[in-house]
Amino acid sequence: MEFHPFIEKSSTQEIKAFQEEKLQQLLVYLEGNSPFYQRMFKEKKINVGELRTLEDLQKIPVTTKNDLQQHNHDFFCISPDKIVDYSTTSGTLGDPVTFGLSDGDLERLAYNEAISFACAGIQKGDVVQMITTIDKRFMAGLAYFLGLRKMGASVVRMGPGIPELQWDSIFRYKPKYLITVPSFLLKMIDYAEKHGLDYKNSSVYGAVCIGESIKNQDFTDNILSQKIKEKWDIKLFSTYASTEMSTAFTECEFQIGGHHHPELIITEILDDEGNIVKEGESGELTITTLGVEAIPLLRFKTGDIVKAHYEACQCGRNTMRLGPVIGRKQQMIKYKGTTLYPPAMNDILNDFNNILCYQIVIQANEIGLDEIIIKLSTDQEHESFVNEVRDHFRAKLRVSPKIEIIDFDILSKTVFNPNSRKPITFIDLR
């Protein structure tokens, strides 16, 4: 199997022609199999046979996260008996959105990760330690495992957390690469220093970093990346992906943005009016998936504000590259690799009758990452109740925010501000 696809080193004109052929195939597939897009094409009087170029995409309405939430079932293009895996991702209205994957989709997912890891320098025979979950309906962990298996790498499936066990595996199996949320590397370093582990002379050469940014917009190391490298001289590779895309944008050895895989996805960067931004400007990443059987998406707005880079890369690829995510639309929160929305957190807190009032505070911590603080008042015994709330967050949203118990007389004055017509249950300090 080719892990350095020829199309990615073709000319920009050849890449465009290739994608236009794939787009026409997708439109025919959607018209024949997708209840959601069948309805859209009929309502908007769209003749898919007349759409031949990438520019013609502008004639099609965008698809939003709300569409996925409200019409989840109508996006499925295959029958339930052809689904071999179910994954979920966060929805804007609280409930998760279900993604089914066919056998072909899993093969596509494995191919995507294999060429992405190859982009970062991972090769057949390398040992890779996965410090990420492979269960709980997460697509990412499964994708990493399938991709590494396809390219012939050896996998150590450690899962997240527990620095002691991570170091035990590192010294036992000598992985060359780690796949991890980068901030966890700081916890591993702290543990190693406190316990006298010779981590600087370990087998680890590099880490593929997920869920958190490690670069500034000019591709210099951000504060998080600097703190890691000050202690541990390893390579850090950025990667950006989402369940909806089933595609990753991963840095090559020159580390100037995540490379686009044109055989897997069409990208547009749109302004607030839905127009393509000028080169060098930022906008909302909008994607069209190619080769997906179960839930293909057409002009799906990801909610992520990014900047695309088109100048040639020294690695020889002529594909577009994505810079670090600049921001999120509609108060979207990225927390330790999980996408969250305030309404979903409100629903969880509202489940508890013993919470007298609460306030969700989002802020940037000292290394520039999103931090969630749940301030609440309760008439329950504090420690056990905090654990109960935290467990509920883990079960529903798969995250564990910081929780502070505040006296009701103090917190209520902030939440029920007389100058506001609604309780102030969410504050964004970023």
Coordinates of C-alpha atoms in Angstrom, one line a residue:
M1 CA 0.0 0.0 0.0
E2 CA 1.2 3.5 -0.9
F3 CA 1.6 5.6 2.3
H4 CA 3.0 8.6 0.4
P5 CA 0.2 8.9 -2.3
F6 CA 1.2 10.2 -5.7
I7 CA -1.7 12.6 -5.9
E8 CA -0.3 14.6 -3.0
K9 CA 2.8 15.4 -5.0
S10 CA 0.9 16.1 -8.2
S11 CA 0.4 19.6 -9.5
T12 CA -2.3 21.8 -8.1
Q13 CA -4.2 21.6 -11.4
E14 CA -4.0 17.7 -11.3
I15 CA -5.2 17.7 -7.7
K16 CA -8.1 19.9 -8.6
A17 CA -9.2 17.8 -11.6
F18 CA -8.9 14.7 -9.4
Q19 CA -11.1 16.2 -6.8
E20 CA -13.7 17.3 -9.3
E21 CA -14.1 13.8 -10.6
K22 CA -14.5 12.5 -7.0
L23 CA -17.0 15.3 -6.3
Q24 CA -19.2 14.2 -9.2
Q25 CA -19.2 10.6 -7.9
L26 CA -20.1 11.8 -4.4
L27 CA -23.1 13.9 -5.7
V28 CA -24.5 11.0 -7.6
Y29 CA -24.1 8.8 -4.5
L30 CA -25.8 11.3 -2.2
E31 CA -28.7 11.8 -4.7
G32 CA -29.2 8.0 -4.7
N33 CA -28.7 7.2 -1.0
S34 CA -29.0 10.1 1.4
P35 CA -32.5 11.1 2.6
F36 CA -31.1 14.5 3.9
Y37 CA -29.4 15.5 0.7
Q38 CA -32.1 14.1 -1.5
R39 CA -34.5 16.5 0.3
M40 CA -32.0 19.4 0.0
F41 CA -31.5 18.8 -3.8
K42 CA -35.2 18.7 -4.4
E43 CA -36.1 21.8 -2.3
K44 CA -33.3 23.9 -3.8
K45 CA -33.9 22.5 -7.3
I46 CA -30.2 21.4 -7.6
N47 CA -29.4 19.3 -10.6
V48 CA -26.3 17.4 -9.5
G49 CA -25.4 16.6 -13.1
E50 CA -24.7 20.3 -13.7
L51 CA -22.2 20.6 -10.9
R52 CA -18.8 19.8 -12.4
T53 CA -16.2 21.9 -10.7
L54 CA -15.1 22.8 -7.2
E55 CA -16.4 26.3 -7.7
D56 CA -19.8 24.8 -8.3
L57 CA -19.9 23.8 -4.6
Q58 CA -21.0 27.4 -3.9
K59 CA -24.3 26.6 -5.5
I60 CA -25.1 24.1 -2.7
P61 CA -26.2 25.2 0.8
V62 CA -23.9 24.4 3.7
T63 CA -24.6 21.6 6.2
T64 CA -24.4 22.6 9.9
K65 CA -23.9 20.8 13.2
N66 CA -27.5 21.5 13.9
D67 CA -28.6 19.7 10.8
L68 CA -26.6 16.7 12.0
Q69 CA -28.2 16.9 15.4
Q70 CA -31.8 17.4 14.2
H71 CA -31.7 15.0 11.3
N72 CA -29.1 12.5 12.4
H73 CA -30.8 9.4 10.9
D74 CA -31.5 11.1 7.6
F75 CA -27.7 11.3 6.9
F76 CA -27.2 7.6 6.9
C77 CA -26.7 6.2 3.4
I78 CA -26.5 2.5 4.2
S79 CA -28.8 0.1 6.1
P80 CA -28.1 -0.8 9.7
D81 CA -26.9 -4.3 8.8
K82 CA -24.0 -2.8 6.9
I83 CA -22.8 -0.7 9.9
V84 CA -19.8 -2.4 11.7
D85 CA -19.0 0.4 14.2
Y86 CA -20.8 3.2 16.0
S87 CA -19.1 6.4 17.1
T88 CA -20.5 9.5 18.6
T89 CA -19.5 13.2 18.6
S90 CA -20.8 16.1 20.6
G91 CA -23.9 17.9 19.2
T92 CA -24.8 21.6 19.6
L93 CA -28.1 20.8 21.3
G94 CA -26.6 18.5 24.0
D95 CA -27.3 15.0 22.8
P96 CA -24.4 13.3 21.0
V97 CA -24.6 12.8 17.2
T98 CA -24.2 9.2 16.1
F99 CA -21.8 8.2 13.3
G100 CA -22.0 4.7 11.8
L101 CA -19.1 3.3 9.9
S102 CA -19.2 0.5 7.2
D103 CA -16.4 -1.9 6.7
G104 CA -15.3 0.3 3.8
D105 CA -15.3 3.4 6.1
L106 CA -13.1 1.6 8.6
E107 CA -10.7 0.8 5.7
R108 CA -10.8 4.5 4.7
L109 CA -10.2 5.5 8.3
A110 CA -7.2 3.2 8.5
Y111 CA -5.8 4.5 5.2
N112 CA -6.2 8.1 6.4
E113 CA -4.3 7.5 9.6
A114 CA -1.6 5.4 7.9
I115 CA -0.7 8.2 5.4
S116 CA -1.0 10.8 8.2
F117 CA 1.4 9.0 10.5
A118 CA 3.7 8.4 7.5
C119 CA 3.6 12.1 7.0
A120 CA 4.9 12.6 10.5
G121 CA 7.7 10.1 9.9
I122 CA 6.3 6.9 11.5
Q123 CA 7.5 3.8 9.6
K124 CA 6.8 0.1 9.4
G125 CA 8.3 -1.6 12.4
D126 CA 8.2 1.5 14.7
V127 CA 6.7 0.9 18.1
V128 CA 4.0 3.5 19.0
Q129 CA 2.5 4.0 22.4
M130 CA -1.2 5.1 22.3
I131 CA -1.9 7.3 25.3
T132 CA -5.5 7.7 24.3
T133 CA -8.7 5.8 24.8
I134 CA -9.9 3.3 22.2
D135 CA -13.3 2.8 23.7
K136 CA -16.4 4.9 24.8
R137 CA -17.5 5.4 21.2
F138 CA -14.5 7.6 20.4
M139 CA -13.6 7.3 16.7
A140 CA -10.0 8.7 17.2
G141 CA -8.5 5.9 19.2
L142 CA -9.9 3.3 16.9
A143 CA -8.6 5.2 13.9
Y144 CA -5.1 5.4 15.4
F145 CA -5.0 1.7 16.0
L146 CA -6.3 0.8 12.6
G147 CA -3.8 3.1 10.8
L148 CA -0.8 1.9 12.8
R149 CA -1.8 -1.7 12.1
K150 CA -2.2 -1.0 8.4
M151 CA 1.2 0.5 8.0
G152 CA 2.9 -2.3 10.0
A153 CA 3.8 -0.4 13.2
S154 CA 3.7 -2.1 16.6
V155 CA 1.1 -0.6 19.0
V156 CA 1.2 -0.3 22.8
R157 CA -2.4 0.4 23.8
M158 CA -2.0 2.1 27.1
G159 CA -4.9 4.5 27.2
P160 CA -4.9 7.9 28.9
G161 CA -3.5 8.8 32.3
I162 CA -1.4 7.0 35.0
P163 CA 2.1 8.3 34.3
E164 CA 3.7 5.4 36.3
L165 CA 2.2 2.8 33.9
Q166 CA 3.1 5.0 30.8
W167 CA 6.8 5.0 31.9
D168 CA 6.7 1.3 32.7
S169 CA 5.6 0.6 29.1
I170 CA 8.1 3.1 27.6
F171 CA 11.0 1.4 29.4
R172 CA 9.6 -2.1 28.7
Y173 CA 8.6 -1.8 25.0
K174 CA 10.8 1.1 23.9
P175 CA 8.3 3.0 21.7
K176 CA 9.7 5.5 19.2
Y177 CA 6.5 7.6 19.1
L178 CA 3.7 8.5 21.5
I179 CA 0.2 9.5 20.6
T180 CA -1.1 11.8 23.3
V181 CA -2.8 15.0 24.4
P182 CA 0.4 17.2 24.7
S183 CA -0.4 18.6 28.2
F184 CA -0.2 15.1 29.6
L185 CA 3.5 15.0 28.6
L186 CA 4.0 17.6 31.3
K187 CA 2.5 15.3 33.9
M188 CA 4.7 12.5 32.6
I189 CA 7.8 14.7 32.9
D190 CA 6.8 15.8 36.4
Y191 CA 6.3 12.2 37.5
A192 CA 9.7 11.1 36.0
E193 CA 11.5 13.9 37.7
K194 CA 10.0 13.2 41.1
H195 CA 10.8 9.5 40.8
G196 CA 14.3 9.8 39.4
L197 CA 13.5 8.3 36.0
D198 CA 16.0 8.8 33.2
Y199 CA 13.4 10.0 30.8
K200 CA 15.7 12.1 28.7
N201 CA 17.5 9.0 27.6
S202 CA 14.4 7.0 26.8
S203 CA 13.5 5.5 23.4
V204 CA 11.0 8.2 22.7
Y205 CA 11.9 10.3 19.6
G206 CA 8.6 12.1 19.0
A207 CA 4.9 12.6 19.9
V208 CA 1.9 13.0 17.7
C209 CA -0.1 15.6 19.6
I210 CA -3.9 15.4 19.6
G211 CA -6.7 17.6 21.0
E212 CA -4.6 20.7 21.8
S213 CA -2.6 23.1 19.8
I214 CA 1.2 23.2 20.1
K215 CA 1.9 25.9 17.6
N216 CA 1.3 29.6 17.1
Q217 CA -0.1 30.9 13.8
D218 CA 3.4 31.4 12.5
F219 CA 4.2 27.8 13.3
T220 CA 6.5 28.7 16.2
D221 CA 6.1 26.6 19.4
N222 CA 3.4 27.9 21.7
I223 CA 3.8 28.0 25.5
L224 CA 2.7 24.4 25.9
S225 CA 5.1 23.2 23.3
Q226 CA 8.0 25.3 24.8
K227 CA 7.4 23.9 28.3
I228 CA 7.5 20.4 27.1
K229 CA 10.7 20.9 25.0
E230 CA 12.5 22.8 27.7
K231 CA 12.3 19.6 29.7
W232 CA 12.3 16.8 27.1
D233 CA 14.0 17.2 23.7
I234 CA 11.5 15.3 21.5
K235 CA 9.8 16.1 18.3
L236 CA 6.2 17.2 18.6
F237 CA 3.9 16.8 15.6
S238 CA 0.5 18.6 15.3
T239 CA -2.5 16.8 13.9
Y240 CA -6.1 18.1 13.5
A241 CA -9.1 15.9 12.8
S242 CA -12.8 15.4 13.8
T243 CA -15.3 12.6 13.8
E244 CA -17.3 14.3 11.1
M245 CA -14.4 14.5 8.7
S246 CA -13.0 11.0 9.3
T247 CA -9.8 12.6 8.0
A248 CA -6.7 14.1 9.6
F249 CA -4.4 17.0 8.8
T250 CA -1.0 16.0 10.1
E251 CA 2.4 17.8 10.0
C252 CA 5.3 16.5 8.0
E253 CA 8.9 16.7 9.2
F254 CA 9.1 20.4 8.2
Q255 CA 6.2 21.2 10.6
I256 CA 4.5 24.1 8.8
G257 CA 0.9 23.0 9.0
G258 CA -1.2 19.8 8.6
H259 CA -1.2 18.4 5.1
H260 CA -4.5 18.0 3.2
H261 CA -5.2 14.6 1.8
P262 CA -7.1 15.4 -1.5
E263 CA -8.2 11.9 -2.1
L264 CA -10.2 11.9 1.2
I265 CA -11.6 15.4 1.6
I266 CA -12.5 18.7 -0.2
T267 CA -11.9 21.8 1.9
E268 CA -13.3 25.3 1.7
I269 CA -12.4 28.2 4.1
L270 CA -15.5 30.5 4.3
D271 CA -16.2 33.9 5.8
D272 CA -19.3 34.8 7.8
E273 CA -21.3 35.3 4.6
G274 CA -20.4 31.9 3.2
N275 CA -17.9 33.2 0.6
I276 CA -14.4 31.7 0.0
V277 CA -11.9 33.9 1.9
K278 CA -8.9 35.4 0.1
E279 CA -5.6 33.5 0.3
G280 CA -4.0 34.3 3.6
E281 CA -7.2 35.1 5.4
S282 CA -8.9 33.0 8.1
G283 CA -12.3 31.6 8.0
E284 CA -14.5 28.6 9.0
L285 CA -13.3 25.3 7.7
T286 CA -16.0 23.7 5.6
I287 CA -15.5 20.1 4.4
T288 CA -16.8 17.6 1.9
T289 CA -15.9 14.0 2.6
L290 CA -14.8 11.7 -0.2
G291 CA -15.1 7.9 -0.2
V292 CA -17.3 7.7 3.0
E293 CA -20.2 5.2 2.6
A294 CA -22.3 5.5 5.8
I295 CA -22.5 9.3 6.5
P296 CA -20.8 11.3 3.8
L297 CA -21.0 15.1 4.3
L298 CA -21.4 17.8 1.7
R299 CA -20.1 21.3 2.6
F300 CA -20.2 20.6 6.3
K301 CA -19.2 23.6 8.5
T302 CA -16.9 22.4 11.2
G303 CA -17.1 25.5 13.4
D304 CA -13.3 25.8 13.5
I305 CA -11.7 29.0 12.3
V306 CA -8.5 28.3 10.5
K307 CA -6.0 29.7 7.9
A308 CA -4.9 27.7 4.9
H309 CA -1.4 27.8 3.5
Y310 CA -0.6 27.1 -0.1
E311 CA 3.1 27.7 -0.7
A312 CA 5.2 24.7 -1.6
C313 CA 6.5 22.5 1.2
Q314 CA 10.0 21.1 1.2
C315 CA 8.6 17.6 1.7
G316 CA 7.5 17.6 -2.0
R317 CA 3.7 17.6 -1.3
N318 CA 1.7 20.2 -3.2
T319 CA -1.3 20.0 -1.0
M320 CA -2.8 22.8 1.0
R321 CA -1.9 22.9 4.7
L322 CA -4.0 24.0 7.7
G323 CA -2.5 26.2 10.4
P324 CA -3.5 25.9 14.0
V325 CA -7.2 26.4 14.9
I326 CA -7.6 30.1 15.6
G327 CA -10.9 30.0 17.4
R328 CA -14.3 28.4 17.6
K329 CA -17.7 29.5 16.6
Q330 CA -20.7 29.6 18.9
Q331 CA -18.7 29.2 22.1
M332 CA -17.4 25.8 21.1
I333 CA -14.9 24.5 23.7
K334 CA -12.0 22.1 23.1
Y335 CA -11.1 20.5 26.4
K336 CA -8.5 17.7 26.5
G337 CA -9.3 16.5 23.0
T338 CA -13.1 16.6 23.5
T339 CA -15.4 19.2 21.8
L340 CA -17.9 20.7 24.3
Y341 CA -20.8 23.1 24.2
P342 CA -22.3 25.0 27.2
P343 CA -25.8 23.6 26.7
A344 CA -24.5 20.1 27.1
M345 CA -22.9 21.1 30.4
N346 CA -26.0 22.9 31.5
D347 CA -28.1 19.7 31.0
I348 CA -25.7 17.7 33.2
L349 CA -25.8 20.2 36.0
N350 CA -29.6 20.6 35.7
D351 CA -29.8 16.8 36.4
F352 CA -28.9 17.5 40.0
N353 CA -31.7 18.6 42.4
N354 CA -29.1 19.3 45.0
I355 CA -27.4 22.1 43.1
L356 CA -28.8 25.4 44.3
C357 CA -27.1 27.5 41.6
Y358 CA -24.1 27.1 39.3
Q359 CA -21.9 29.0 36.9
I360 CA -19.6 27.6 34.2
V361 CA -16.5 29.6 33.7
I362 CA -14.2 29.1 30.6
Q363 CA -10.8 30.6 30.7
A364 CA -7.3 30.0 29.3
N365 CA -4.8 28.5 31.8
E366 CA -1.2 29.4 32.1
I367 CA -0.1 27.4 29.1
G368 CA -2.9 28.8 26.8
L369 CA -5.3 25.8 26.9
D370 CA -9.1 26.0 27.6
E371 CA -9.9 25.3 31.3
I372 CA -13.4 24.6 32.6
I373 CA -14.3 25.6 36.1
I374 CA -17.7 24.6 37.5
K375 CA -18.7 26.9 40.4
L376 CA -21.7 25.5 42.3
S377 CA -23.6 25.8 45.5
T378 CA -25.1 22.8 47.2
D379 CA -26.7 21.6 50.4
Q380 CA -24.9 18.3 50.2
E381 CA -21.7 17.0 51.8
H382 CA -19.1 18.7 49.6
E383 CA -16.5 16.0 48.9
S384 CA -18.8 13.2 48.0
F385 CA -21.1 15.5 45.9
V386 CA -18.2 16.9 44.0
N387 CA -17.1 13.3 43.1
E388 CA -20.7 12.6 42.0
V389 CA -20.8 15.6 39.7
R390 CA -17.4 14.8 38.3
D391 CA -18.4 11.2 37.6
H392 CA -21.5 12.4 35.8
F393 CA -19.4 14.6 33.6
R394 CA -17.1 11.7 32.8
A395 CA -20.1 9.5 31.9
K396 CA -21.9 12.0 29.8
L397 CA -19.2 14.1 28.2
R398 CA -16.1 12.1 28.9
V399 CA -14.3 15.0 30.6
S400 CA -13.6 15.9 34.2
P401 CA -13.7 19.7 34.8
K402 CA -12.5 21.5 37.9
I403 CA -15.3 21.9 40.4
E404 CA -15.4 24.6 43.1
I405 CA -18.0 24.8 45.9
I406 CA -19.1 28.4 46.6
D407 CA -21.3 29.7 49.3
F408 CA -24.8 30.3 47.9
D409 CA -25.0 33.8 49.2
I410 CA -21.9 34.7 47.3
L411 CA -22.5 32.8 44.0
S412 CA -26.1 33.7 43.7
K413 CA -25.3 37.4 43.5
T414 CA -23.2 36.7 40.4
V415 CA -25.6 34.2 38.8
F416 CA -28.7 36.2 39.5
N417 CA -27.4 39.6 38.6
P418 CA -30.2 42.2 38.8
N419 CA -28.8 43.8 35.6
S420 CA -29.4 40.6 33.6
R421 CA -32.8 39.3 32.5
K422 CA -31.4 35.7 32.6
P423 CA -29.3 33.8 35.2
I424 CA -25.6 34.2 34.2
T425 CA -24.7 30.5 34.1
F426 CA -21.9 30.8 31.5
I427 CA -18.9 33.1 31.4
D428 CA -16.2 33.0 28.8
L429 CA -13.0 34.6 30.0
R430 CA -10.8 33.5 27.1

